XYZ file of C-alpha atoms in Angstrom:
328
model
C 33.016 -24.065 -25.519
C 34.282 -23.045 -29.069
C 33.009 -21.521 -32.227
C 33.198 -21.923 -35.910
C 35.418 -19.569 -38.087
C 34.709 -20.001 -41.903
C 33.230 -23.277 -41.255
C 36.409 -24.784 -39.270
C 35.886 -25.515 -35.575
C 38.137 -24.077 -32.838
C 37.883 -24.664 -29.113
C 38.182 -21.264 -27.697
C 36.809 -19.208 -24.732
C 35.161 -16.431 -24.783
C 37.710 -13.122 -25.586
C 37.151 -10.689 -22.520
C 40.662 -9.679 -22.681
C 39.670 -6.842 -25.744
C 36.487 -5.705 -23.553
C 38.117 -4.746 -20.194
C 37.120 -7.935 -18.520
C 33.570 -7.713 -19.806
C 31.556 -10.783 -21.246
C 30.059 -9.646 -24.538
C 27.181 -11.795 -26.107
C 27.478 -12.119 -29.997
C 24.047 -11.573 -31.905
C 22.402 -14.763 -33.450
C 23.236 -15.362 -37.116
C 20.124 -16.783 -38.735
C 17.384 -14.770 -38.179
C 14.690 -15.627 -40.863
C 11.012 -16.002 -39.943
C 8.175 -18.579 -40.306
C 4.853 -16.868 -41.239
C 1.251 -18.308 -41.358
C 0.856 -17.368 -44.974
C 4.442 -18.360 -46.214
C 5.179 -14.653 -47.367
C 8.512 -14.858 -45.605
C 9.602 -18.215 -47.577
C 8.717 -20.076 -44.557
C 5.047 -21.637 -44.281
C 3.889 -22.855 -41.121
C 3.114 -26.198 -41.303
C 2.968 -29.501 -39.169
C 6.129 -31.373 -39.297
C 8.176 -29.262 -41.396
C 10.423 -28.033 -38.800
C 12.772 -29.242 -36.233
C 13.922 -27.530 -33.136
C 17.280 -28.577 -31.596
C 17.567 -27.623 -27.883
C 19.693 -28.088 -24.480
C 17.480 -28.844 -21.817
C 20.405 -26.930 -19.663
C 20.286 -23.616 -21.597
C 17.676 -20.986 -20.424
C 17.436 -19.394 -24.074
C 16.502 -22.945 -25.566
C 14.294 -23.669 -22.446
C 11.859 -20.824 -23.483
C 10.972 -22.169 -26.912
C 10.004 -25.555 -25.042
C 8.116 -23.610 -22.871
C 5.985 -21.841 -25.619
C 6.026 -25.057 -27.695
C 4.383 -26.983 -25.016
C 1.866 -24.291 -23.953
C 0.586 -23.612 -27.200
C 0.371 -27.424 -28.224
C 3.075 -27.626 -30.824
C 4.718 -30.651 -29.568
C 3.514 -32.992 -32.211
C 3.928 -30.375 -34.953
C 7.635 -29.389 -34.174
C 9.734 -31.991 -33.130
C 12.838 -31.894 -30.728
C 16.074 -33.019 -30.404
C 17.880 -32.573 -27.220
C 21.820 -32.262 -26.856
C 23.894 -33.768 -24.252
C 24.056 -31.366 -20.731
C 27.907 -31.320 -20.928
C 29.613 -29.236 -23.102
C 33.120 -30.242 -23.917
C 35.896 -29.384 -26.266
C 33.749 -30.347 -29.333
C 30.589 -28.044 -28.390
C 27.302 -29.214 -28.002
C 27.055 -32.999 -28.544
C 23.789 -35.059 -29.329
C 23.421 -38.199 -26.989
C 26.287 -40.564 -26.720
C 25.606 -43.759 -28.372
C 27.249 -45.776 -25.806
C 26.318 -43.714 -22.718
C 23.698 -41.259 -23.164
C 22.521 -39.120 -20.642
C 18.587 -39.392 -19.641
C 16.778 -37.001 -21.938
C 19.370 -36.497 -24.428
C 18.731 -37.302 -28.040
C 20.328 -38.223 -31.338
C 19.537 -36.062 -34.409
C 17.060 -37.883 -36.811
C 17.286 -35.021 -39.618
C 21.025 -35.147 -40.089
C 22.531 -37.994 -38.147
C 24.986 -35.115 -36.759
C 27.264 -36.032 -33.677
C 27.693 -32.239 -32.838
C 25.471 -29.201 -33.334
C 28.206 -27.469 -35.197
C 27.367 -29.896 -38.299
C 23.934 -28.214 -38.592
C 25.402 -24.810 -38.429
C 27.755 -25.900 -41.097
C 25.029 -27.636 -43.283
C 23.207 -24.624 -43.210
C 26.319 -22.296 -44.034
C 29.781 -24.095 -44.891
C 31.769 -21.135 -44.052
C 29.862 -20.143 -40.925
C 31.221 -17.877 -38.577
C 30.297 -17.661 -34.991
C 29.247 -19.316 -31.808
C 27.331 -22.513 -32.017
C 24.364 -21.879 -29.952
C 20.693 -23.228 -29.074
C 17.946 -23.076 -29.567
C 18.176 -24.036 -33.628
C 14.992 -23.962 -35.513
C 15.337 -26.253 -38.963
C 13.440 -26.123 -42.100
C 13.215 -30.078 -43.381
C 11.879 -28.423 -46.916
C 14.233 -26.398 -47.405
C 17.033 -27.909 -45.771
C 18.299 -24.824 -44.116
C 18.165 -23.265 -40.623
C 15.721 -20.661 -40.383
C 16.639 -19.258 -37.230
C 18.440 -19.418 -33.710
C 17.498 -16.490 -31.793
C 15.124 -17.510 -28.995
C 13.269 -14.391 -28.560
C 12.059 -14.403 -32.417
C 11.282 -18.263 -32.260
C 9.019 -18.038 -29.279
C 7.040 -15.100 -31.117
C 6.712 -17.743 -33.961
C 5.432 -20.219 -32.243
C 3.321 -17.735 -30.475
C 1.008 -17.039 -33.290
C 2.652 -18.341 -36.672
C 1.244 -21.917 -36.276
C -2.449 -20.680 -34.917
C -3.960 -22.088 -37.750
C -2.741 -25.716 -37.132
C -5.132 -28.307 -35.787
C -4.774 -28.501 -31.762
C -2.663 -25.404 -31.618
C -4.204 -23.197 -28.454
C -5.160 -19.920 -30.074
C -6.892 -18.989 -26.908
C -3.365 -18.195 -25.815
C -1.489 -15.042 -26.995
C 1.667 -14.297 -25.022
C 2.633 -11.011 -26.755
C -1.041 -9.489 -26.921
C -1.280 -5.861 -28.796
C -2.702 -4.091 -25.800
C 0.588 -5.083 -23.727
C 3.310 -4.768 -26.403
C 4.794 -1.972 -25.308
C 5.002 -2.850 -21.733
C 6.275 -6.409 -22.331
C 8.695 -4.710 -24.960
C 10.169 -2.130 -22.157
C 10.722 -5.031 -19.427
C 12.113 -7.449 -21.840
C 14.786 -4.811 -22.432
C 15.725 -4.273 -18.996
C 15.409 -8.064 -17.880
C 17.541 -9.142 -20.824
C 20.636 -6.529 -20.124
C 20.676 -7.160 -16.447
C 19.211 -10.277 -15.413
C 18.885 -12.863 -18.587
C 22.301 -11.772 -19.688
C 23.375 -10.264 -16.681
C 23.943 -13.519 -14.579
C 26.768 -14.275 -17.463
C 27.906 -10.746 -17.463
C 28.870 -11.425 -13.632
C 29.779 -15.170 -14.274
C 31.946 -14.736 -17.042
C 33.734 -11.622 -16.034
C 37.404 -11.665 -15.844
C 37.990 -8.523 -14.069
C 36.699 -7.554 -10.537
C 35.063 -4.330 -11.986
C 33.614 -5.835 -14.881
C 32.015 -8.462 -12.238
C 30.967 -5.890 -9.506
C 29.123 -3.692 -12.395
C 27.063 -6.836 -13.548
C 26.362 -7.918 -10.236
C 25.265 -4.435 -9.247
C 22.859 -4.046 -12.322
C 21.554 -7.667 -11.664
C 20.419 -7.101 -7.838
C 19.053 -3.725 -8.564
C 16.751 -5.453 -11.316
C 15.962 -8.241 -8.913
C 14.830 -5.988 -6.138
C 12.756 -3.923 -8.872
C 11.249 -7.036 -10.099
C 10.396 -8.354 -6.560
C 8.557 -4.986 -5.663
C 6.630 -4.847 -9.151
C 5.375 -8.460 -8.372
C 4.204 -7.292 -4.711
C 1.593 -5.289 -6.547
C 0.909 -7.015 -9.801
C 0.379 -10.743 -10.596
C 2.779 -11.202 -13.548
C 5.488 -9.181 -14.819
C 4.006 -6.892 -17.701
C 0.650 -6.943 -15.857
C -2.206 -8.937 -14.955
C -1.805 -11.911 -17.287
C 1.193 -14.083 -18.346
C 2.846 -13.055 -21.255
C 6.229 -13.849 -23.023
C 7.851 -11.612 -20.714
C 7.211 -13.901 -18.019
C 8.625 -17.038 -19.582
C 11.506 -14.973 -20.588
C 12.174 -14.259 -17.198
C 11.444 -17.704 -15.368
C 14.136 -19.285 -17.291
C 16.659 -17.557 -15.693
C 15.180 -17.316 -12.460
C 14.476 -21.134 -12.020
C 18.470 -21.566 -12.393
C 19.233 -18.798 -10.054
C 19.632 -20.735 -6.896
C 20.836 -24.014 -8.209
C 23.454 -22.246 -10.602
C 24.071 -18.647 -10.661
C 24.102 -18.044 -7.052
C 27.390 -20.010 -6.384
C 28.879 -20.733 -9.660
C 28.504 -17.106 -11.134
C 29.105 -15.315 -7.751
C 25.365 -13.852 -8.017
C 25.370 -14.472 -4.312
C 24.278 -10.724 -2.496
C 20.709 -12.486 -2.076
C 19.191 -16.406 -3.256
C 15.914 -16.173 -5.032
C 14.059 -17.778 -2.043
C 14.955 -14.456 -0.188
C 12.683 -12.628 -2.322
C 9.151 -13.368 -1.168
C 7.427 -12.142 -4.250
C 9.838 -13.237 -6.846
C 10.114 -16.851 -5.216
C 6.186 -17.327 -4.984
C 6.055 -16.056 -8.572
C 8.650 -18.571 -9.659
C 6.728 -21.551 -8.064
C 3.481 -20.310 -9.748
C 4.878 -20.450 -13.018
C 6.458 -23.899 -12.592
C 2.950 -25.339 -11.867
C 1.228 -24.000 -14.796
C 0.344 -27.192 -16.366
C 3.085 -28.088 -19.172
C 5.844 -26.025 -17.383
C 7.268 -28.613 -15.041
C 7.919 -30.975 -17.943
C 10.522 -28.400 -19.352
C 12.493 -28.289 -16.334
C 15.570 -30.384 -15.802
C 17.541 -29.519 -12.974
C 19.984 -32.440 -13.524
C 21.135 -31.190 -16.996
C 21.167 -27.774 -15.850
C 23.489 -27.959 -13.111
C 25.602 -30.913 -14.881
C 25.830 -28.283 -17.424
C 26.859 -25.393 -15.910
C 29.327 -27.083 -13.202
C 30.818 -29.467 -15.717
C 31.213 -27.605 -18.496
C 32.597 -24.256 -17.604
C 36.050 -25.372 -16.442
C 37.569 -21.829 -16.134
C 34.863 -20.928 -13.850
C 34.424 -24.230 -11.756
C 37.809 -26.360 -12.512
C 37.054 -29.526 -10.783
C 33.540 -29.983 -12.322
C 31.945 -31.033 -9.038
C 28.517 -30.714 -9.414
C 26.850 -29.249 -5.870
C 24.276 -31.681 -4.366
C 21.977 -28.785 -3.067
C 20.002 -26.387 -2.998
C 16.879 -28.350 -1.976
C 14.017 -26.532 -3.607
C 10.495 -27.130 -3.314
C 8.771 -26.112 -6.503
C 5.568 -27.625 -6.072
C 4.937 -25.640 -2.722
C 1.878 -23.201 -2.613
C 2.767 -19.939 -4.344
C 0.357 -17.443 -2.518
C 0.181 -15.619 -5.633
C -3.853 -15.690 -5.753
C -4.071 -12.575 -3.672
C -3.334 -10.708 -6.735
C -5.881 -10.518 -9.233
C -4.912 -12.206 -12.625
C -6.736 -11.554 -15.803
């Protein structure tokens, strides 16, 4: 786990000493947009952009889901880093001993993801994270903020052949509700599990823990009365939440000490996760081997032995029972 400082790599864990033991996530550094008409300088075109992801990362996972559901897999090729993140940060497939599902980098021939960042900005300072959306034509990074990438995937490419224009995960009528839900879920659930897991003081951990389970309780009550998190149709709010929830029992419950309750102890949340998993195209984006190996093997400050637990047994294909609630 490291970062770039003026383009030079440093193997350095997060600094919680200056924050009272709290984990603070940095803002993403590349924030350009792809638009249908190219008014942003980046025109939506098939084959022009390349997506870099980790199958373990919940933030990158969002982009893979929207890419699959919108029918963008042929238009936007993808490279997948190895699940283990060592002293060199995210790495592409080891030519001699690659992990199943990991790939090389056909754009730059890079060994490490940090090389992509330096290619875009030689003096870059910041964490090297996934996802990354690269523009082959302008030879630069467009964006590394997952929340913005999924919105580009949702609508900017709708003019391309084969794209699912009937699916809109950020509809005008629900935008206010989606934004409101996203704000709480991001702060207390998506990022909340990291705030608990990477905390280095008891107070910081307990603060994050309490906020996390307060929100999980709220979400379970909400899902008892409506099919999806922002209403009665699937929106980006559901996919942003799903990628954290599907990792909860395998990783966050034990590895990050988020152990007040398991996800399977929430009847409506657990059924909701199974329903989303069973949406056509989604199961293929979920790789529990990469997920478990990344967290347990990579975070040696949290799990010094690097031992990956065998459990838990999760039946994501079991009937979800959500049909009792009306869907749009």
